[in-house]
Amino acid sequence: MKKEEEEEPLTSKAIIKEVISVILNVLICFLVVFLITQFVGQRTVVSGRSMEDTLQDRDNLIVDKISYRFHDPNRFDVIIFPHDESGIGGEEKDTFYIKRVIGLPGETVRIDGSGNIYINDILLEETYGTEVMANPGMASNEMILGPDEYFVLGDNRNNSTDSRMIGPINRDIIVGKAWLRVYPFKSFGLVDNIE
């Protein structure tokens, strides 16, 4: 006998079981995607030049949302936080800022007229800023960070809206750490999060 003749026609009960199975599989997939994007990681796209040379306009990144559930951000981490909760205001609800952590909770931050950054009156040795900072902003005076506050800067210091203009960023609005650059493919790799 041919194979076609051996197969029995599907009953309505079997069809219903198959449809329910497909629906359940689709729902499980949506649930997994939702849980991953809510608690594990999410994709974001860099818009602007404030993090050049580390990140370029239109770089596609994966944000690690798990790490900061277990520990606080470290100095020089590249963090993501929502635009609408940063105090800058004005843009789309789902817009995020990407900046580098410079000052940690409890520290005193000051930037002198030459663009040198001081943490607790000690010159910060860092190489992320691509040029001399022209405007120290409100950090020209000492800024004492609260217990959950971070001082953040863009790497392209003269083309960045950051803590010099808007003040410190609260810990509770930090979404995560920029972890992996996935596009453009020629730049695929881990984001520079260490000194």
Short mmCIF file of N, CA and C in Angstrom, two decimals:
data_model
loop_
_atom_site.label_atom_id
_atom_site.label_comp_id
_atom_site.label_asym_id
_atom_site.label_seq_id
_atom_site.Cartn_x
_atom_site.Cartn_y
_atom_site.Cartn_z
N MET A 1 0.82 -1.19 0.00
CA MET A 1 0.00 0.00 0.00
C MET A 1 0.87 1.25 0.00
N LYS A 2 0.33 2.25 -0.58
CA LYS A 2 1.03 3.52 -0.58
C LYS A 2 0.89 4.17 0.78
N LYS A 3 1.87 5.03 1.09
CA LYS A 3 1.89 5.71 2.38
C LYS A 3 0.64 6.57 2.56
N GLU A 4 0.19 7.21 1.50
CA GLU A 4 -0.98 8.07 1.57
C GLU A 4 -2.22 7.29 1.99
N GLU A 5 -2.33 6.08 1.54
CA GLU A 5 -3.50 5.28 1.86
C GLU A 5 -3.47 4.80 3.30
N GLU A 6 -2.26 4.70 3.90
CA GLU A 6 -2.14 4.22 5.27
C GLU A 6 -2.54 5.28 6.29
N GLU A 7 -2.38 6.56 5.95
CA GLU A 7 -2.70 7.62 6.89
C GLU A 7 -4.20 7.78 7.01
N GLU A 8 -4.64 7.92 8.25
CA GLU A 8 -6.06 8.14 8.48
C GLU A 8 -6.35 9.63 8.40
N PRO A 9 -7.51 9.99 7.96
CA PRO A 9 -7.85 11.40 7.91
C PRO A 9 -7.92 11.98 9.33
N LEU A 10 -7.56 13.24 9.46
CA LEU A 10 -7.59 13.89 10.76
C LEU A 10 -9.04 14.08 11.22
N THR A 11 -9.28 13.75 12.44
CA THR A 11 -10.60 13.98 13.00
C THR A 11 -10.66 15.41 13.51
N SER A 12 -11.86 15.88 13.76
CA SER A 12 -12.00 17.25 14.26
C SER A 12 -11.33 17.40 15.62
N LYS A 13 -11.32 16.33 16.41
CA LYS A 13 -10.67 16.35 17.72
C LYS A 13 -9.15 16.53 17.54
N ALA A 14 -8.58 15.83 16.59
CA ALA A 14 -7.14 15.92 16.33
C ALA A 14 -6.77 17.32 15.80
N ILE A 15 -7.64 17.89 14.98
CA ILE A 15 -7.39 19.23 14.46
C ILE A 15 -7.40 20.25 15.60
N ILE A 16 -8.37 20.13 16.48
CA ILE A 16 -8.47 21.04 17.62
C ILE A 16 -7.23 20.92 18.51
N LYS A 17 -6.77 19.69 18.75
CA LYS A 17 -5.56 19.48 19.55
C LYS A 17 -4.35 20.15 18.89
N GLU A 18 -4.26 20.01 17.57
CA GLU A 18 -3.13 20.61 16.84
C GLU A 18 -3.18 22.13 16.92
N VAL A 19 -4.35 22.72 16.75
CA VAL A 19 -4.51 24.18 16.82
C VAL A 19 -4.15 24.68 18.22
N ILE A 20 -4.63 23.99 19.24
CA ILE A 20 -4.31 24.37 20.62
C ILE A 20 -2.81 24.27 20.87
N SER A 21 -2.19 23.24 20.35
CA SER A 21 -0.74 23.07 20.51
C SER A 21 0.02 24.22 19.86
N VAL A 22 -0.38 24.62 18.66
CA VAL A 22 0.29 25.73 17.97
C VAL A 22 0.10 27.03 18.76
N ILE A 23 -1.12 27.28 19.22
CA ILE A 23 -1.40 28.50 19.99
C ILE A 23 -0.57 28.52 21.27
N LEU A 24 -0.50 27.41 21.98
CA LEU A 24 0.31 27.34 23.20
C LEU A 24 1.79 27.60 22.92
N ASN A 25 2.30 27.02 21.84
CA ASN A 25 3.71 27.25 21.48
C ASN A 25 3.98 28.72 21.17
N VAL A 26 3.07 29.35 20.45
CA VAL A 26 3.24 30.78 20.13
C VAL A 26 3.20 31.61 21.41
N LEU A 27 2.25 31.31 22.30
CA LEU A 27 2.16 32.04 23.57
C LEU A 27 3.41 31.86 24.42
N ILE A 28 3.94 30.66 24.46
CA ILE A 28 5.18 30.40 25.21
C ILE A 28 6.33 31.20 24.62
N CYS A 29 6.42 31.26 23.29
CA CYS A 29 7.48 32.05 22.64
C CYS A 29 7.35 33.53 23.01
N PHE A 30 6.13 34.07 22.96
CA PHE A 30 5.93 35.47 23.34
C PHE A 30 6.29 35.70 24.80
N LEU A 31 5.93 34.79 25.67
CA LEU A 31 6.26 34.91 27.09
C LEU A 31 7.77 34.91 27.30
N VAL A 32 8.48 34.01 26.63
CA VAL A 32 9.94 33.94 26.76
C VAL A 32 10.57 35.25 26.27
N VAL A 33 10.14 35.75 25.12
CA VAL A 33 10.67 37.01 24.59
C VAL A 33 10.38 38.15 25.56
N PHE A 34 9.17 38.21 26.09
CA PHE A 34 8.80 39.25 27.05
C PHE A 34 9.70 39.19 28.28
N LEU A 35 9.87 38.00 28.85
CA LEU A 35 10.69 37.86 30.05
C LEU A 35 12.15 38.24 29.79
N ILE A 36 12.67 37.86 28.64
CA ILE A 36 14.05 38.20 28.30
C ILE A 36 14.21 39.71 28.17
N THR A 37 13.31 40.37 27.43
CA THR A 37 13.45 41.82 27.23
C THR A 37 13.15 42.61 28.50
N GLN A 38 12.35 42.08 29.40
CA GLN A 38 12.06 42.79 30.64
C GLN A 38 13.15 42.62 31.69
N PHE A 39 13.75 41.43 31.77
CA PHE A 39 14.62 41.14 32.90
C PHE A 39 16.05 40.76 32.53
N VAL A 40 16.33 40.37 31.31
CA VAL A 40 17.66 39.87 30.96
C VAL A 40 18.42 40.86 30.08
N GLY A 41 17.85 41.23 28.96
CA GLY A 41 18.53 42.14 28.05
C GLY A 41 17.58 42.71 27.03
N GLN A 42 18.01 43.77 26.40
CA GLN A 42 17.21 44.36 25.34
C GLN A 42 18.14 44.97 24.31
N ARG A 43 17.62 45.17 23.12
CA ARG A 43 18.39 45.82 22.06
C ARG A 43 18.08 47.31 22.08
N THR A 44 19.10 48.10 21.82
CA THR A 44 18.91 49.54 21.68
C THR A 44 19.83 50.04 20.58
N VAL A 45 19.49 51.18 20.03
CA VAL A 45 20.27 51.76 18.94
C VAL A 45 20.82 53.10 19.41
N VAL A 46 22.12 53.32 19.20
CA VAL A 46 22.75 54.59 19.55
C VAL A 46 22.27 55.65 18.57
N SER A 47 21.84 56.78 19.11
CA SER A 47 21.40 57.89 18.28
C SER A 47 22.18 59.12 18.70
N GLY A 48 23.12 59.52 17.89
CA GLY A 48 23.92 60.70 18.21
C GLY A 48 25.39 60.38 18.38
N ARG A 49 26.16 61.43 18.66
CA ARG A 49 27.62 61.31 18.70
C ARG A 49 28.20 61.44 20.10
N SER A 50 27.38 61.47 21.14
CA SER A 50 27.89 61.77 22.48
C SER A 50 28.83 60.72 23.05
N MET A 51 28.83 59.50 22.51
CA MET A 51 29.72 58.45 23.03
C MET A 51 30.85 58.10 22.07
N GLU A 52 31.05 58.92 21.02
CA GLU A 52 32.19 58.66 20.12
C GLU A 52 33.48 58.85 20.91
N ASP A 53 34.45 58.14 20.76
CA ASP A 53 34.82 57.11 19.81
C ASP A 53 34.43 55.71 20.26
N THR A 54 33.92 55.56 21.46
CA THR A 54 33.55 54.22 21.95
C THR A 54 32.39 53.65 21.16
N LEU A 55 31.33 54.43 21.00
CA LEU A 55 30.13 54.01 20.26
C LEU A 55 29.84 55.04 19.18
N GLN A 56 29.36 54.56 18.05
CA GLN A 56 29.06 55.42 16.92
C GLN A 56 27.54 55.54 16.74
N ASP A 57 27.13 56.61 16.09
CA ASP A 57 25.72 56.79 15.75
C ASP A 57 25.23 55.56 14.97
N ARG A 58 24.09 55.04 15.36
CA ARG A 58 23.42 53.88 14.75
C ARG A 58 24.01 52.53 15.13
N ASP A 59 24.96 52.49 16.05
CA ASP A 59 25.40 51.19 16.56
C ASP A 59 24.21 50.50 17.22
N ASN A 60 24.06 49.21 17.00
CA ASN A 60 23.02 48.41 17.66
C ASN A 60 23.67 47.67 18.82
N LEU A 61 23.09 47.81 20.01
CA LEU A 61 23.67 47.23 21.21
C LEU A 61 22.69 46.30 21.90
N ILE A 62 23.25 45.34 22.63
CA ILE A 62 22.46 44.55 23.58
C ILE A 62 22.80 45.09 24.97
N VAL A 63 21.76 45.41 25.72
CA VAL A 63 21.91 45.95 27.07
C VAL A 63 21.74 44.81 28.07
N ASP A 64 22.71 44.67 28.96
CA ASP A 64 22.66 43.67 30.04
C ASP A 64 21.83 44.26 31.18
N LYS A 65 20.65 43.68 31.42
CA LYS A 65 19.77 44.17 32.47
C LYS A 65 19.87 43.35 33.76
N ILE A 66 20.70 42.31 33.75
CA ILE A 66 20.80 41.43 34.92
C ILE A 66 21.87 41.88 35.91
N SER A 67 23.03 42.27 35.42
CA SER A 67 24.18 42.56 36.28
C SER A 67 23.85 43.49 37.44
N TYR A 68 23.12 44.56 37.16
CA TYR A 68 22.87 45.54 38.21
C TYR A 68 21.77 45.12 39.18
N ARG A 69 21.23 43.95 38.98
CA ARG A 69 20.33 43.38 40.00
C ARG A 69 21.16 42.78 41.14
N PHE A 70 22.44 42.48 40.85
CA PHE A 70 23.31 41.83 41.82
C PHE A 70 24.42 42.73 42.34
N HIS A 71 24.77 43.76 41.60
CA HIS A 71 25.78 44.71 42.07
C HIS A 71 25.53 46.08 41.44
N ASP A 72 26.14 47.09 42.03
CA ASP A 72 25.96 48.45 41.54
C ASP A 72 26.88 48.73 40.36
N PRO A 73 26.56 49.76 39.58
CA PRO A 73 27.45 50.14 38.48
C PRO A 73 28.83 50.52 39.00
N ASN A 74 29.83 50.21 38.21
CA ASN A 74 31.22 50.54 38.52
C ASN A 74 31.64 51.78 37.74
N ARG A 75 32.70 52.41 38.23
CA ARG A 75 33.26 53.53 37.49
C ARG A 75 33.67 53.05 36.09
N PHE A 76 33.38 53.83 35.10
CA PHE A 76 33.67 53.62 33.68
C PHE A 76 32.71 52.65 32.99
N ASP A 77 31.72 52.09 33.69
CA ASP A 77 30.69 51.31 33.01
C ASP A 77 29.93 52.24 32.06
N VAL A 78 29.52 51.71 30.93
CA VAL A 78 28.66 52.44 30.00
C VAL A 78 27.23 52.00 30.30
N ILE A 79 26.42 52.95 30.78
CA ILE A 79 25.08 52.62 31.25
C ILE A 79 24.01 53.20 30.34
N ILE A 80 22.81 52.63 30.47
CA ILE A 80 21.64 53.07 29.72
C ILE A 80 20.60 53.52 30.75
N PHE A 81 20.00 54.68 30.50
CA PHE A 81 18.90 55.15 31.35
C PHE A 81 17.90 55.90 30.49
N PRO A 82 16.63 55.90 30.90
CA PRO A 82 15.58 56.50 30.06
C PRO A 82 15.67 58.02 30.01
N HIS A 83 15.48 58.53 28.83
CA HIS A 83 15.50 59.97 28.57
C HIS A 83 14.43 60.69 29.38
N ASP A 84 13.23 60.16 29.42
CA ASP A 84 12.11 60.87 30.04
C ASP A 84 12.20 60.92 31.56
N GLU A 85 13.05 60.12 32.19
CA GLU A 85 13.19 60.16 33.65
C GLU A 85 14.50 60.81 34.08
N SER A 86 15.29 61.27 33.13
CA SER A 86 16.61 61.81 33.45
C SER A 86 16.56 63.27 33.85
N GLY A 87 15.43 63.93 33.62
CA GLY A 87 15.34 65.35 33.90
C GLY A 87 15.64 66.20 32.68
N ILE A 88 16.01 65.57 31.57
CA ILE A 88 16.33 66.33 30.36
C ILE A 88 15.03 66.67 29.63
N GLY A 89 14.12 65.73 29.59
CA GLY A 89 12.78 65.94 29.04
C GLY A 89 12.73 66.15 27.54
N GLY A 90 11.51 66.04 27.00
CA GLY A 90 11.27 66.44 25.64
C GLY A 90 11.14 65.40 24.58
N GLU A 91 11.84 64.30 24.62
CA GLU A 91 11.82 63.37 23.50
C GLU A 91 10.86 62.20 23.74
N GLU A 92 10.95 61.21 22.86
CA GLU A 92 10.07 60.06 22.93
C GLU A 92 10.22 59.30 24.24
N LYS A 93 9.14 58.63 24.62
CA LYS A 93 9.12 57.87 25.87
C LYS A 93 10.15 56.75 25.88
N ASP A 94 10.38 56.09 24.76
CA ASP A 94 11.28 54.94 24.72
C ASP A 94 12.71 55.32 24.33
N THR A 95 13.07 56.58 24.48
CA THR A 95 14.43 57.02 24.17
C THR A 95 15.31 56.83 25.40
N PHE A 96 16.51 56.29 25.17
CA PHE A 96 17.44 56.05 26.27
C PHE A 96 18.73 56.82 26.03
N TYR A 97 19.33 57.26 27.13
CA TYR A 97 20.66 57.86 27.07
C TYR A 97 21.70 56.79 27.35
N ILE A 98 22.86 56.96 26.72
CA ILE A 98 23.99 56.06 26.91
C ILE A 98 25.16 56.93 27.34
N LYS A 99 25.64 56.72 28.56
CA LYS A 99 26.73 57.53 29.11
C LYS A 99 27.67 56.64 29.92
N ARG A 100 28.84 57.21 30.25
CA ARG A 100 29.84 56.49 31.03
C ARG A 100 29.80 56.97 32.48
N VAL A 101 29.82 56.03 33.43
CA VAL A 101 29.84 56.37 34.86
C VAL A 101 31.22 56.91 35.21
N ILE A 102 31.24 58.10 35.79
CA ILE A 102 32.49 58.74 36.22
C ILE A 102 32.53 58.84 37.74
N GLY A 103 31.45 59.33 38.35
CA GLY A 103 31.40 59.49 39.80
C GLY A 103 30.43 58.51 40.43
N LEU A 104 30.82 57.98 41.59
CA LEU A 104 30.02 56.96 42.29
C LEU A 104 29.33 57.57 43.51
N PRO A 105 28.31 56.89 44.05
CA PRO A 105 27.60 57.41 45.22
C PRO A 105 28.55 57.78 46.36
N GLY A 106 28.27 58.94 46.97
CA GLY A 106 29.06 59.41 48.11
C GLY A 106 30.32 60.17 47.73
N GLU A 107 30.67 60.20 46.46
CA GLU A 107 31.89 60.89 46.04
C GLU A 107 31.59 62.37 45.74
N THR A 108 32.66 63.16 45.74
CA THR A 108 32.57 64.56 45.35
C THR A 108 33.25 64.71 43.99
N VAL A 109 32.53 65.28 43.03
CA VAL A 109 33.04 65.43 41.66
C VAL A 109 33.20 66.92 41.36
N ARG A 110 34.33 67.25 40.73
CA ARG A 110 34.57 68.62 40.29
C ARG A 110 35.36 68.57 38.99
N ILE A 111 35.03 69.49 38.08
CA ILE A 111 35.77 69.61 36.82
C ILE A 111 36.34 71.02 36.76
N ASP A 112 37.65 71.12 36.58
CA ASP A 112 38.28 72.44 36.56
C ASP A 112 38.17 73.08 35.17
N GLY A 113 38.64 74.30 35.05
CA GLY A 113 38.54 75.06 33.80
C GLY A 113 39.33 74.45 32.65
N SER A 114 40.26 73.54 32.95
CA SER A 114 41.04 72.86 31.91
C SER A 114 40.41 71.54 31.50
N GLY A 115 39.27 71.21 32.10
CA GLY A 115 38.58 69.96 31.76
C GLY A 115 39.05 68.76 32.55
N ASN A 116 39.89 68.97 33.56
CA ASN A 116 40.34 67.86 34.41
C ASN A 116 39.24 67.48 35.39
N ILE A 117 39.04 66.19 35.57
CA ILE A 117 38.00 65.68 36.47
C ILE A 117 38.65 65.27 37.78
N TYR A 118 38.07 65.75 38.88
CA TYR A 118 38.57 65.39 40.21
C TYR A 118 37.49 64.63 40.96
N ILE A 119 37.88 63.51 41.54
CA ILE A 119 36.99 62.73 42.41
C ILE A 119 37.58 62.81 43.81
N ASN A 120 36.81 63.37 44.74
CA ASN A 120 37.30 63.57 46.12
C ASN A 120 38.66 64.28 46.11
N ASP A 121 38.78 65.31 45.29
CA ASP A 121 39.98 66.15 45.15
C ASP A 121 41.19 65.42 44.58
N ILE A 122 41.00 64.24 43.99
CA ILE A 122 42.09 63.50 43.35
C ILE A 122 41.81 63.46 41.85
N LEU A 123 42.83 63.84 41.07
CA LEU A 123 42.68 63.85 39.61
C LEU A 123 42.33 62.45 39.11
N LEU A 124 41.27 62.36 38.32
CA LEU A 124 40.85 61.07 37.77
C LEU A 124 41.66 60.76 36.52
N GLU A 125 42.35 59.64 36.54
CA GLU A 125 43.10 59.19 35.37
C GLU A 125 42.15 58.39 34.48
N GLU A 126 41.82 58.95 33.33
CA GLU A 126 40.94 58.27 32.39
C GLU A 126 41.26 58.74 30.99
N THR A 127 40.98 57.87 30.03
CA THR A 127 41.34 58.18 28.64
C THR A 127 40.14 58.15 27.71
N TYR A 128 38.94 58.22 28.26
CA TYR A 128 37.75 58.10 27.41
C TYR A 128 37.39 59.39 26.70
N GLY A 129 37.58 60.53 27.36
CA GLY A 129 37.28 61.80 26.71
C GLY A 129 38.20 62.00 25.53
N THR A 130 37.63 62.35 24.37
CA THR A 130 38.43 62.43 23.15
C THR A 130 39.13 63.77 22.99
N GLU A 131 38.71 64.79 23.74
CA GLU A 131 39.32 66.11 23.64
C GLU A 131 39.14 66.85 24.96
N VAL A 132 39.81 67.98 25.09
CA VAL A 132 39.70 68.77 26.31
C VAL A 132 38.25 69.24 26.47
N MET A 133 37.71 69.06 27.65
CA MET A 133 36.33 69.44 27.93
C MET A 133 36.23 70.96 28.01
N ALA A 134 35.42 71.55 27.15
CA ALA A 134 35.30 73.00 27.09
C ALA A 134 34.37 73.55 28.18
N ASN A 135 33.37 72.79 28.57
CA ASN A 135 32.37 73.30 29.52
C ASN A 135 32.20 72.34 30.69
N PRO A 136 32.67 72.73 31.88
CA PRO A 136 32.48 71.86 33.04
C PRO A 136 31.05 71.89 33.58
N GLY A 137 30.24 72.83 33.09
CA GLY A 137 28.85 72.91 33.52
C GLY A 137 28.74 73.11 35.03
N MET A 138 27.71 72.50 35.62
CA MET A 138 27.51 72.66 37.06
C MET A 138 28.58 71.95 37.87
N ALA A 139 29.42 71.14 37.23
CA ALA A 139 30.51 70.46 37.94
C ALA A 139 31.72 71.36 38.11
N SER A 140 31.64 72.62 37.67
CA SER A 140 32.73 73.56 37.95
C SER A 140 32.78 73.83 39.45
N ASN A 141 31.65 73.64 40.11
CA ASN A 141 31.58 73.64 41.58
C ASN A 141 31.50 72.19 42.03
N GLU A 142 31.95 71.92 43.24
CA GLU A 142 31.89 70.54 43.74
C GLU A 142 30.46 70.03 43.74
N MET A 143 30.30 68.82 43.25
CA MET A 143 29.00 68.14 43.29
C MET A 143 29.16 66.93 44.21
N ILE A 144 28.43 66.93 45.31
CA ILE A 144 28.47 65.80 46.24
C ILE A 144 27.35 64.85 45.86
N LEU A 145 27.72 63.63 45.50
CA LEU A 145 26.73 62.65 45.06
C LEU A 145 26.07 61.99 46.26
N GLY A 146 24.75 61.83 46.17
CA GLY A 146 23.99 61.17 47.23
C GLY A 146 24.24 59.66 47.23
N PRO A 147 23.59 58.95 48.15
CA PRO A 147 23.84 57.51 48.30
C PRO A 147 23.44 56.67 47.09
N ASP A 148 22.57 57.16 46.23
CA ASP A 148 22.14 56.41 45.03
C ASP A 148 22.36 57.22 43.76
N GLU A 149 23.33 58.13 43.77
CA GLU A 149 23.53 59.00 42.62
C GLU A 149 24.86 58.73 41.92
N TYR A 150 24.83 58.88 40.59
CA TYR A 150 26.00 58.66 39.75
C TYR A 150 26.22 59.88 38.87
N PHE A 151 27.48 60.23 38.68
CA PHE A 151 27.85 61.31 37.76
C PHE A 151 28.27 60.65 36.46
N VAL A 152 27.62 61.01 35.36
CA VAL A 152 27.88 60.36 34.07
C VAL A 152 28.30 61.40 33.03
N LEU A 153 29.16 60.97 32.11
CA LEU A 153 29.60 61.82 31.01
C LEU A 153 29.57 61.02 29.72
N GLY A 154 29.35 61.72 28.61
CA GLY A 154 29.55 61.11 27.30
C GLY A 154 31.04 61.13 26.98
N ASP A 155 31.52 60.18 26.20
CA ASP A 155 32.94 60.15 25.84
C ASP A 155 33.31 61.32 24.93
N ASN A 156 32.37 61.78 24.12
CA ASN A 156 32.57 62.95 23.26
C ASN A 156 32.13 64.15 24.09
N ARG A 157 32.97 64.56 25.02
CA ARG A 157 32.61 65.49 26.09
C ARG A 157 32.05 66.82 25.60
N ASN A 158 32.50 67.30 24.46
CA ASN A 158 32.02 68.60 23.98
C ASN A 158 30.77 68.48 23.11
N ASN A 159 30.24 67.27 23.01
CA ASN A 159 29.03 67.05 22.22
C ASN A 159 28.11 66.11 22.99
N SER A 160 27.94 66.36 24.29
CA SER A 160 27.16 65.45 25.12
C SER A 160 26.37 66.22 26.17
N THR A 161 25.10 65.86 26.30
CA THR A 161 24.28 66.35 27.41
C THR A 161 24.37 65.28 28.48
N ASP A 162 24.93 65.64 29.63
CA ASP A 162 25.20 64.64 30.66
C ASP A 162 25.08 65.28 32.04
N SER A 163 25.70 64.70 33.05
CA SER A 163 25.55 65.19 34.43
C SER A 163 26.05 66.61 34.63
N ARG A 164 26.87 67.11 33.74
CA ARG A 164 27.32 68.51 33.84
C ARG A 164 26.14 69.46 33.66
N MET A 165 25.15 69.03 32.88
CA MET A 165 24.00 69.88 32.58
C MET A 165 22.76 69.49 33.40
N ILE A 166 22.57 68.20 33.60
CA ILE A 166 21.32 67.72 34.21
C ILE A 166 21.49 67.24 35.64
N GLY A 167 22.72 67.18 36.12
CA GLY A 167 22.97 66.69 37.47
C GLY A 167 23.13 65.18 37.50
N PRO A 168 23.23 64.64 38.70
CA PRO A 168 23.47 63.20 38.86
C PRO A 168 22.28 62.37 38.39
N ILE A 169 22.57 61.11 38.07
CA ILE A 169 21.55 60.14 37.66
C ILE A 169 21.26 59.22 38.84
N ASN A 170 20.00 59.04 39.15
CA ASN A 170 19.62 58.15 40.26
C ASN A 170 19.74 56.69 39.86
N ARG A 171 20.16 55.88 40.79
CA ARG A 171 20.37 54.44 40.58
C ARG A 171 19.11 53.75 40.06
N ASP A 172 17.96 54.15 40.58
CA ASP A 172 16.73 53.43 40.24
C ASP A 172 16.26 53.63 38.81
N ILE A 173 16.83 54.59 38.06
CA ILE A 173 16.42 54.73 36.66
C ILE A 173 17.41 54.07 35.70
N ILE A 174 18.51 53.53 36.21
CA ILE A 174 19.49 52.87 35.33
C ILE A 174 18.91 51.54 34.87
N VAL A 175 18.79 51.38 33.55
CA VAL A 175 18.21 50.17 32.96
C VAL A 175 19.22 49.03 32.94
N GLY A 176 20.46 49.35 32.59
CA GLY A 176 21.47 48.30 32.50
C GLY A 176 22.77 48.82 31.93
N LYS A 177 23.62 47.89 31.59
CA LYS A 177 24.96 48.18 31.09
C LYS A 177 25.04 47.81 29.61
N ALA A 178 25.61 48.71 28.81
CA ALA A 178 25.85 48.38 27.40
C ALA A 178 26.83 47.23 27.37
N TRP A 179 26.43 46.12 26.75
CA TRP A 179 27.22 44.90 26.85
C TRP A 179 27.83 44.47 25.52
N LEU A 180 27.02 44.41 24.48
CA LEU A 180 27.48 43.84 23.22
C LEU A 180 27.03 44.70 22.04
N ARG A 181 27.97 45.01 21.15
CA ARG A 181 27.62 45.70 19.91
C ARG A 181 27.37 44.62 18.87
N VAL A 182 26.15 44.60 18.31
CA VAL A 182 25.78 43.55 17.35
C VAL A 182 25.74 44.06 15.91
N TYR A 183 25.72 45.38 15.74
CA TYR A 183 25.73 45.95 14.40
C TYR A 183 26.33 47.34 14.48
N PRO A 184 27.15 47.74 13.53
CA PRO A 184 27.51 47.05 12.31
C PRO A 184 28.39 45.82 12.59
N PHE A 185 28.27 44.84 11.71
CA PHE A 185 28.94 43.57 11.92
C PHE A 185 30.45 43.71 12.03
N LYS A 186 31.03 44.69 11.32
CA LYS A 186 32.49 44.87 11.38
C LYS A 186 32.94 45.33 12.76
N SER A 187 32.03 45.87 13.57
CA SER A 187 32.35 46.32 14.93
C SER A 187 31.79 45.39 15.99
N PHE A 188 31.32 44.22 15.59
CA PHE A 188 30.71 43.27 16.53
C PHE A 188 31.68 42.98 17.66
N GLY A 189 31.18 43.04 18.89
CA GLY A 189 32.03 42.71 20.03
C GLY A 189 31.53 43.36 21.31
N LEU A 190 32.23 43.08 22.39
CA LEU A 190 31.87 43.63 23.69
C LEU A 190 32.09 45.13 23.70
N VAL A 191 31.20 45.85 24.40
CA VAL A 191 31.36 47.29 24.56
C VAL A 191 32.42 47.51 25.63
N ASP A 192 33.25 48.51 25.43
CA ASP A 192 34.34 48.83 26.34
C ASP A 192 33.76 49.33 27.67
N ASN A 193 33.73 48.47 28.68
CA ASN A 193 33.20 48.84 29.98
C ASN A 193 34.25 48.88 31.07
N ILE A 194 35.49 48.74 30.70
CA ILE A 194 36.54 48.77 31.71
C ILE A 194 37.61 49.77 31.32
N GLU A 195 38.37 50.20 32.30
CA GLU A 195 39.43 51.18 32.07
C GLU A 195 40.53 50.57 31.24
#
